[in-house]
Amino acid sequence: MLFTGTHIHKLDRKGRVSVPKRFRAALEREEFAGIYLYQSHKESALEGCSESHMERIAASLDELDMFSDEADDLADTILGSSHMLPYDGEGRIILPAELIEYARIEDQVAFVGRGRTFRLWNPDIFTPLQDASRTRTLNRGATLKLKPMTEPSNGTRPRAPTEEDAS
Amino acid sequence: MLFTGTHIHKLDRKGRVSVPKRFRAALEREEFAGIYLYQSHKESALEGCSESHMERIAASLDELDMFSDEADDLADTILGSSHMLPYDGEGRIILPAELIEYARIEDQVAFVGRGRTFRLWNPDIFTPLQDASRTRTLNRGATLKLKPMTEPSNGTRPRAPTEEDAS
DNA sequence: TGGGAAATGATGGGGGTCAATGGGATTTGA
DNA sequence: TCAAATCCCATTGACCCCCATCATTTCCCA
């Protein structure tokens, strides 16, 4: 299952926000009923993913040289600052104050699908960035080279940086 | 199965439009009963595809360097702006207001087949473009080089790698 | 081959259901 | 014992299920 689309939901005065039904559906096979969030290191946004994806990240970090600066930094920024957020009975999470502040979220939250992961934004910040993104894509004449069809991926393949099928 | 031909359907006052029977037939093996739509970067049109095609797009993005600017932009413009639209019992979808506005659709929608994908247009905009494009093709004396046939086709073999783009 | 019947696809619209939201009550943990 | 987290229930409005009708095409048989 993929995370797609942009869904804008309200942050209530208790700091709760509904996770879009479509995203919950994409996660319903997960053992943990909830999501993981951590600060994006590049954007004023939050990165979100499933428990199994978080395990994949941890496994990838394991493979980096254990004492490299890069592994240290990634471990700190991702694993160290990640929050495990369970749903309440209505499929909402409580957004920790630290994350609200980091992403400069006010009364609305945009859930933006990115395939295997998603991001949370203040919609007022995201919308202009998305427009800029679209313009750059157009100017760049970017085309996406599609992979050959394979059987439906279940996302369990470790993300080793291989160069296979560079069609 | 391929998407072929141009089919003009009516957008009703609830914002619904029937997906052409031929297109639904091309998708009937999909797990998700519906289509994906997103804004074309190049045209005043909407791009449409199947769930498995969207999975392919996501998988291809996964292979680009995860933190590259280009992958980011494509994720925002395709995955972030895509809409997953299920059929109702009669094979119709609800066209989101955002997409209606983007493609300047009024009371009719043209579904135009493009092989593995298709596009949605306001027919008043598409028809003149189609005429122009046909004229250009004729003047250019364009020919299409066909790929050789591969083994006895019974339709069950996974497709050979293609270079088609996601524009 | 023509015409009428039947099947199928497209369109219109009513109403029930459920996702999103708000807020009170209860429990938990420091 | 207080504050925060969780549970629970109410509200509302968008979406989806259902059915009825209309338009085409297909089929069948004279």
Short mmCIF file of C-alpha atoms (C1' of nucleotides) in Angstrom, two decimals:
data_model
loop_
_atom_site.label_atom_id
_atom_site.label_comp_id
_atom_site.label_asym_id
_atom_site.label_seq_id
_atom_site.Cartn_x
_atom_site.Cartn_y
_atom_site.Cartn_z
CA MET A 1 0.00 0.00 0.00
CA LEU A 2 1.13 3.49 -0.85
CA PHE A 3 0.75 6.86 0.77
CA THR A 4 -0.59 9.22 -1.87
CA GLY A 5 -2.31 12.55 -2.05
CA THR A 6 -2.48 15.55 0.22
CA HIS A 7 -4.98 15.53 3.07
CA ILE A 8 -5.52 18.59 5.23
CA HIS A 9 -6.86 17.98 8.72
CA LYS A 10 -7.48 20.09 11.73
CA LEU A 11 -5.34 20.23 14.82
CA ASP A 12 -7.73 20.56 17.75
CA ARG A 13 -7.10 22.40 20.97
CA LYS A 14 -5.98 19.20 22.65
CA GLY A 15 -3.20 18.80 20.09
CA ARG A 16 -4.95 15.94 18.31
CA VAL A 17 -5.19 15.42 14.58
CA SER A 18 -6.96 12.69 12.59
CA VAL A 19 -4.70 10.50 10.49
CA PRO A 20 -6.38 10.28 7.06
CA LYS A 21 -8.43 7.14 6.62
CA ARG A 22 -6.47 6.27 3.48
CA PHE A 23 -3.21 6.37 5.39
CA ARG A 24 -4.58 4.25 8.19
CA ALA A 25 -5.79 1.78 5.60
CA ALA A 26 -2.27 1.61 4.13
CA LEU A 27 -1.02 0.69 7.60
CA GLU A 28 -3.65 -1.66 8.83
CA ARG A 29 -1.47 -4.73 8.49
CA GLU A 30 1.07 -3.25 10.85
CA GLU A 31 1.38 -4.66 14.28
CA PHE A 32 1.50 -1.24 15.93
CA ALA A 33 -1.70 0.77 15.56
CA GLY A 34 -0.18 4.17 15.04
CA ILE A 35 2.55 6.03 13.17
CA TYR A 36 6.13 7.17 13.63
CA LEU A 37 7.11 10.80 13.17
CA TYR A 38 10.47 12.56 13.19
CA GLN A 39 11.85 15.88 12.10
CA SER A 40 12.84 16.18 8.47
CA HIS A 41 16.48 17.20 8.31
CA LYS A 42 15.93 19.15 5.11
CA GLU A 43 12.54 20.72 5.35
CA SER A 44 10.39 22.46 7.86
CA ALA A 45 8.28 19.34 7.96
CA LEU A 46 7.86 16.04 9.74
CA GLU A 47 8.64 12.68 8.24
CA GLY A 48 6.13 9.93 8.88
CA CYS A 49 6.24 6.21 8.35
CA SER A 50 5.14 2.82 9.54
CA GLU A 51 6.78 0.72 12.20
CA SER A 52 8.19 -1.69 9.64
CA HIS A 53 9.68 1.16 7.65
CA MET A 54 11.33 2.46 10.80
CA GLU A 55 12.86 -0.95 11.30
CA ARG A 56 14.15 -0.80 7.76
CA ILE A 57 15.83 2.52 8.53
CA ALA A 58 17.42 1.05 11.64
CA ALA A 59 18.67 -1.92 9.66
CA SER A 60 20.19 0.38 7.04
CA LEU A 61 21.97 2.36 9.75
CA ASP A 62 23.38 -0.88 11.07
CA GLU A 63 25.07 -1.43 7.77
CA LEU A 64 26.85 1.89 7.76
CA ASP A 65 30.18 1.94 9.50
CA MET A 66 29.21 1.96 13.11
CA PHE A 67 31.52 4.75 14.09
CA SER A 68 31.14 6.98 11.06
CA ASP A 69 30.00 10.52 11.57
CA GLU A 70 27.25 9.94 9.10
CA ALA A 71 25.79 7.03 11.02
CA ASP A 72 26.00 9.05 14.20
CA ASP A 73 24.19 11.97 12.70
CA LEU A 74 21.49 9.87 11.13
CA ALA A 75 20.95 7.88 14.27
CA ASP A 76 20.59 11.07 16.28
CA THR A 77 18.31 12.86 13.89
CA ILE A 78 16.08 9.98 12.95
CA LEU A 79 16.02 7.40 15.69
CA GLY A 80 16.82 9.82 18.46
CA SER A 81 14.11 12.29 17.63
CA SER A 82 11.41 9.94 16.46
CA HIS A 83 8.07 9.69 18.19
CA MET A 84 5.89 6.59 18.27
CA LEU A 85 2.33 7.85 18.22
CA PRO A 86 -0.62 5.51 18.80
CA TYR A 87 -4.13 6.23 17.52
CA ASP A 88 -6.95 6.99 19.86
CA GLY A 89 -10.29 5.27 19.31
CA GLU A 90 -11.10 7.60 16.42
CA GLY A 91 -7.83 7.21 14.54
CA ARG A 92 -6.25 10.42 15.83
CA ILE A 93 -2.76 11.00 17.19
CA ILE A 94 -1.50 13.60 19.63
CA LEU A 95 1.12 15.73 17.94
CA PRO A 96 3.92 16.39 20.46
CA ALA A 97 4.57 20.08 21.12
CA GLU A 98 8.19 19.68 20.04
CA LEU A 99 7.11 18.55 16.57
CA ILE A 100 4.38 21.16 16.24
CA GLU A 101 6.95 23.81 16.94
CA TYR A 102 9.57 22.35 14.61
CA ALA A 103 7.21 22.22 11.65
CA ARG A 104 5.64 25.56 12.57
CA ILE A 105 2.21 23.96 12.48
CA GLU A 106 -0.72 26.08 13.54
CA ASP A 107 -4.30 24.95 13.29
CA GLN A 108 -4.08 22.75 10.22
CA VAL A 109 -1.89 19.83 9.23
CA ALA A 110 -1.25 18.64 5.67
CA PHE A 111 -0.51 14.93 5.33
CA VAL A 112 1.42 14.55 2.09
CA GLY A 113 1.94 11.08 0.61
CA ARG A 114 5.37 10.14 -0.73
CA GLY A 115 4.88 6.48 -1.57
CA ARG A 116 6.38 4.44 1.23
CA THR A 117 6.48 7.41 3.57
CA PHE A 118 4.66 10.66 4.07
CA ARG A 119 5.26 14.16 5.43
CA LEU A 120 3.37 16.51 7.70
CA TRP A 121 3.38 20.21 6.93
CA ASN A 122 1.83 23.48 7.80
CA PRO A 123 -0.31 23.81 4.62
CA ASP A 124 0.57 27.48 4.29
CA ILE A 125 4.23 26.50 4.00
CA PHE A 126 3.76 23.44 1.84
CA THR A 127 1.50 24.83 -0.88
CA PRO A 128 3.95 27.41 -2.28
CA LEU A 129 6.77 24.87 -2.08
CA GLN A 130 4.72 22.38 -4.04
CA ASP A 131 4.02 24.98 -6.70
CA ALA A 132 7.74 25.69 -6.95
CA SER A 133 8.41 21.99 -7.20
CA ARG A 134 6.01 21.69 -10.08
CA THR A 135 7.63 24.60 -11.90
CA ARG A 136 11.11 23.14 -11.47
CA THR A 137 9.94 19.78 -12.71
CA LEU A 138 8.46 21.40 -15.79
CA ASN A 139 11.54 23.50 -16.53
CA ARG A 140 13.85 20.60 -15.99
CA GLY A 141 11.83 18.61 -18.49
CA ALA A 142 12.08 15.85 -15.96
CA THR A 143 10.83 12.47 -16.88
CA LEU A 144 10.85 9.53 -14.64
CA LYS A 145 12.36 6.40 -16.00
CA LEU A 146 10.05 3.67 -14.91
CA LYS A 147 11.32 0.42 -13.60
CA PRO A 148 10.38 -2.69 -15.46
CA MET A 149 7.31 -4.35 -14.08
CA THR A 150 7.98 -6.86 -11.37
CA GLU A 151 5.67 -8.61 -9.02
CA PRO A 152 3.95 -6.31 -6.58
CA SER A 153 6.59 -5.15 -4.15
CA ASN A 154 5.74 -5.73 -0.53
CA GLY A 155 8.32 -3.31 0.69
CA THR A 156 10.35 -5.91 2.55
CA ARG A 157 13.37 -5.64 0.31
CA PRO A 158 16.24 -4.06 2.23
CA ARG A 159 17.22 -0.81 0.67
CA ALA A 160 20.75 -1.62 -0.29
CA PRO A 161 22.02 0.95 -2.79
CA THR A 162 22.33 -1.52 -5.64
CA GLU A 163 22.66 -0.58 -9.27
CA GLU A 164 20.71 -3.44 -10.77
CA ASP A 165 18.28 -2.89 -13.59
CA ALA A 166 19.58 0.45 -14.66
CA SER A 167 17.41 0.07 -17.76
CA MET B 1 -4.78 -4.17 -21.50
CA LEU B 2 -4.33 -0.75 -22.98
CA PHE B 3 -6.21 2.51 -22.73
CA THR B 4 -7.26 3.53 -26.22
CA GLY B 5 -9.64 5.95 -27.84
CA THR B 6 -11.34 9.14 -26.75
CA HIS B 7 -14.52 8.94 -24.70
CA ILE B 8 -16.53 12.00 -23.75
CA HIS B 9 -18.70 11.75 -20.65
CA LYS B 10 -20.80 14.10 -18.65
CA LEU B 11 -19.85 15.62 -15.34
CA ASP B 12 -23.03 15.65 -13.26
CA ARG B 13 -24.01 18.23 -10.70
CA LYS B 14 -22.56 16.12 -7.90
CA GLY B 15 -19.15 16.21 -9.55
CA ARG B 16 -19.35 12.61 -10.73
CA VAL B 17 -18.29 11.24 -14.09
CA SER B 18 -18.50 7.71 -15.47
CA VAL B 19 -15.20 6.07 -16.25
CA PRO B 20 -15.56 4.57 -19.76
CA LYS B 21 -16.39 0.89 -19.70
CA ARG B 22 -13.34 0.14 -21.84
CA PHE B 23 -11.05 1.77 -19.33
CA ARG B 24 -12.63 -0.06 -16.42
CA ALA B 25 -12.21 -3.31 -18.31
CA ALA B 26 -8.51 -2.54 -18.72
CA LEU B 27 -8.27 -2.22 -14.96
CA GLU B 28 -10.42 -5.02 -13.71
CA ARG B 29 -7.52 -7.12 -12.49
CA GLU B 30 -6.37 -4.37 -10.18
CA GLU B 31 -6.75 -4.79 -6.48
CA PHE B 32 -8.10 -1.27 -6.04
CA ALA B 33 -11.40 -0.64 -7.85
CA GLY B 34 -10.80 2.87 -9.02
CA ILE B 35 -8.25 5.13 -10.68
CA TYR B 36 -5.47 7.55 -9.75
CA LEU B 37 -5.44 11.08 -11.13
CA TYR B 38 -2.90 13.88 -10.85
CA GLN B 39 -2.20 17.15 -12.55
CA SER B 40 -0.15 16.97 -15.72
CA HIS B 41 2.91 19.19 -15.43
CA LYS B 42 2.89 20.05 -19.10
CA GLU B 43 -0.71 20.31 -20.10
CA SER B 44 -3.95 21.69 -18.84
CA ALA B 45 -5.04 18.11 -18.30
CA LEU B 46 -5.10 15.34 -15.73
CA GLU B 47 -3.00 12.22 -15.87
CA GLY B 48 -4.71 8.96 -15.04
CA CYS B 49 -3.36 5.54 -14.25
CA SER B 50 -3.88 2.32 -12.36
CA GLU B 51 -2.77 1.47 -8.87
CA SER B 52 -0.04 -0.83 -10.11
CA HIS B 53 1.27 1.90 -12.37
CA MET B 54 1.40 4.23 -9.40
CA GLU B 55 3.30 1.54 -7.49
CA ARG B 56 5.79 1.51 -10.32
CA ILE B 57 6.22 5.25 -10.09
CA ALA B 58 6.82 5.00 -6.35
CA ALA B 59 9.30 2.15 -6.80
CA SER B 60 11.18 4.15 -9.44
CA LEU B 61 11.38 7.15 -7.12
CA ASP B 62 12.70 4.88 -4.39
CA GLU B 63 15.66 4.09 -6.58
CA LEU B 64 16.65 7.66 -7.21
CA ASP B 65 18.90 8.89 -4.49
CA MET B 66 16.50 9.20 -1.62
CA PHE B 67 17.57 12.71 -0.80
CA SER B 68 18.01 14.08 -4.30
CA ASP B 69 16.21 17.28 -5.14
CA GLU B 70 14.80 15.77 -8.27
CA ALA B 71 13.23 12.85 -6.43
CA ASP B 72 11.80 15.28 -3.92
CA ASP B 73 10.21 17.40 -6.61
CA LEU B 74 8.73 14.43 -8.40
CA ALA B 75 7.38 12.98 -5.17
CA ASP B 76 5.68 16.29 -4.40
CA THR B 77 4.23 16.76 -7.86
CA ILE B 78 3.13 13.21 -8.55
CA LEU B 79 2.65 11.30 -5.32
CA GLY B 80 1.78 14.34 -3.24
CA SER B 81 -0.76 15.71 -5.63
CA SER B 82 -2.37 12.47 -6.75
CA HIS B 83 -5.92 11.52 -5.93
CA MET B 84 -7.04 7.94 -5.34
CA LEU B 85 -10.58 7.79 -6.65
CA PRO B 86 -12.75 4.70 -6.07
CA TYR B 87 -15.68 3.84 -8.31
CA ASP B 88 -19.19 3.99 -7.02
CA GLY B 89 -21.50 1.09 -7.82
CA GLU B 90 -22.01 2.40 -11.36
CA GLY B 91 -18.36 2.83 -12.23
CA ARG B 92 -18.24 6.57 -11.64
CA ILE B 93 -15.67 8.63 -9.77
CA ILE B 94 -16.03 11.95 -8.00
CA LEU B 95 -13.73 14.46 -9.64
CA PRO B 96 -12.20 16.62 -6.88
CA ALA B 97 -12.85 20.33 -7.23
CA GLU B 98 -9.12 21.03 -7.28
CA LEU B 99 -8.68 18.87 -10.39
CA ILE B 100 -11.77 20.22 -12.13
CA GLU B 101 -10.36 23.67 -11.71
CA TYR B 102 -6.85 22.76 -12.81
CA ALA B 103 -8.01 21.16 -16.05
CA ARG B 104 -10.65 23.85 -16.57
CA ILE B 105 -13.30 21.18 -16.94
CA GLU B 106 -16.88 22.32 -17.25
CA ASP B 107 -19.75 19.96 -17.97
CA GLN B 108 -17.96 17.38 -20.08
CA VAL B 109 -14.84 15.27 -19.64
CA ALA B 110 -12.80 13.66 -22.41
CA PHE B 111 -11.00 10.44 -21.43
CA VAL B 112 -8.10 10.04 -23.85
CA GLY B 113 -6.22 6.74 -23.96
CA ARG B 114 -2.43 6.80 -24.05
CA GLY B 115 -1.60 3.12 -23.75
CA ARG B 116 -0.58 2.41 -20.19
CA THR B 117 -2.01 5.68 -18.98
CA PHE B 118 -4.70 8.10 -20.02
CA ARG B 119 -5.59 11.77 -19.75
CA LEU B 120 -8.66 13.75 -18.84
CA TRP B 121 -9.42 16.97 -20.69
CA ASN B 122 -12.02 19.59 -21.20
CA PRO B 123 -13.07 18.48 -24.72
CA ASP B 124 -13.15 22.09 -25.92
CA ILE B 125 -9.47 22.38 -25.08
CA PHE B 126 -8.41 18.94 -26.25
CA THR B 127 -10.03 18.84 -29.69
CA PRO B 128 -8.10 21.74 -31.22
CA LEU B 129 -4.87 20.44 -29.71
CA GLN B 130 -5.51 17.03 -31.18
CA ASP B 131 -6.06 18.56 -34.61
CA ALA B 132 -2.83 20.52 -34.34
CA SER B 133 -0.91 17.49 -33.22
CA ARG B 134 -2.25 15.42 -36.09
CA THR B 135 -1.21 18.11 -38.55
CA ARG B 136 2.29 18.26 -37.08
CA THR B 137 2.65 14.51 -37.31
CA LEU B 138 1.60 14.51 -40.95
CA ASN B 139 3.93 17.35 -41.90
CA ARG B 140 6.82 15.74 -40.17
CA GLY B 141 6.20 12.46 -41.94
CA ALA B 142 6.71 10.80 -38.60
CA THR B 143 7.05 7.06 -38.47
CA LEU B 144 6.97 4.82 -35.49
CA LYS B 145 9.52 2.07 -35.25
CA LEU B 146 7.85 -0.99 -33.83
CA LYS B 147 9.59 -3.19 -31.38
CA PRO B 148 10.00 -6.76 -32.54
CA MET B 149 7.41 -9.15 -31.27
CA THR B 150 8.62 -11.27 -28.44
CA GLU B 151 7.60 -14.87 -28.01
CA PRO B 152 4.06 -16.22 -28.48
CA SER B 153 2.02 -13.73 -26.63
CA ASN B 154 -0.51 -15.18 -24.27
CA GLY B 155 -0.62 -12.03 -22.25
CA THR B 156 0.66 -13.58 -19.03
CA ARG B 157 4.28 -12.65 -19.40
CA PRO B 158 5.52 -9.61 -17.52
CA ARG B 159 6.16 -6.72 -19.82
CA ALA B 160 9.57 -6.04 -21.17
CA PRO B 161 11.22 -2.89 -19.87
CA THR B 162 9.89 0.16 -21.59
CA GLU B 163 11.00 3.73 -21.66
CA GLU B 164 7.68 5.31 -21.37
CA ASP B 165 7.63 8.37 -19.23
CA ALA B 166 5.26 9.76 -16.70
CA SER B 167 4.69 13.09 -18.30
"C1'" DT C 1 -31.85 -7.07 -43.90
"C1'" DG C 2 -34.86 -4.63 -41.14
"C1'" DG C 3 -37.10 -4.02 -37.02
"C1'" DG C 4 -38.20 -4.95 -32.46
"C1'" DA C 5 -36.77 -6.86 -28.02
"C1'" DA C 6 -33.30 -7.34 -24.62
"C1'" DA C 7 -29.02 -6.22 -22.58
"C1'" DT C 8 -25.74 -2.97 -21.30
"C1'" DG C 9 -23.79 1.41 -20.29
"C1'" DA C 10 -24.56 6.25 -18.88
"C1'" DT C 11 -27.04 9.61 -16.05
"C1'" DG C 12 -29.91 11.54 -12.11
"C1'" DG C 13 -31.02 11.80 -7.46
"C1'" DG C 14 -32.56 10.29 -2.42
"C1'" DG C 15 -31.00 8.94 1.76
"C1'" DG C 16 -28.13 6.20 4.99
"C1'" DT C 17 -23.45 5.65 6.71
"C1'" DC C 18 -19.13 6.76 8.29
"C1'" DA C 19 -14.93 9.72 8.71
"C1'" DA C 20 -13.68 13.91 10.84
"C1'" DT C 21 -14.31 16.77 14.68
"C1'" DG C 22 -15.51 18.59 19.43
"C1'" DG C 23 -15.78 18.05 24.12
"C1'" DG C 24 -16.90 15.80 28.56
"C1'" DA C 25 -15.67 11.94 31.73
"C1'" DT C 26 -12.40 8.66 33.49
"C1'" DT C 27 -7.99 6.74 34.14
"C1'" DT C 28 -3.03 6.87 34.44
"C1'" DG C 29 1.33 8.25 35.92
"C1'" DA C 30 4.59 11.29 37.95
"C1'" DT D 1 -3.02 15.46 43.71
"C1'" DC D 2 -2.62 17.54 39.53
"C1'" DA D 3 -1.85 17.23 34.69
"C1'" DA D 4 -1.89 14.73 30.81
"C1'" DA D 5 -3.43 10.92 28.25
"C1'" DT D 6 -7.20 7.87 27.02
"C1'" DC D 7 -11.93 6.60 26.62
"C1'" DC D 8 -16.43 7.60 25.31
"C1'" DC D 9 -20.26 9.75 23.05
"C1'" DA D 10 -22.53 13.48 20.17
"C1'" DT D 11 -22.69 16.13 15.95
"C1'" DT D 12 -22.27 17.06 11.13
"C1'" DG D 13 -21.56 16.91 6.53
"C1'" DA D 14 -19.37 14.56 2.68
"C1'" DC D 15 -19.36 10.43 0.44
"C1'" DC D 16 -21.21 6.07 -1.12
"C1'" DC D 17 -24.94 2.68 -1.77
"C1'" DC D 18 -29.05 1.97 -4.00
"C1'" DC D 19 -32.59 2.35 -7.39
"C1'" DA D 20 -34.94 4.51 -11.33
"C1'" DT D 21 -34.63 6.24 -15.86
"C1'" DC D 22 -32.63 7.14 -20.31
"C1'" DA D 23 -29.77 6.13 -24.36
"C1'" DT D 24 -27.19 2.81 -27.13
"C1'" DT D 25 -25.84 -1.13 -28.81
"C1'" DT D 26 -26.47 -5.96 -29.52
"C1'" DC D 27 -29.01 -9.79 -30.64
"C1'" DC D 28 -32.48 -12.52 -32.68
"C1'" DC D 29 -35.69 -13.94 -35.81
"C1'" DA D 30 -38.93 -13.15 -39.25
#
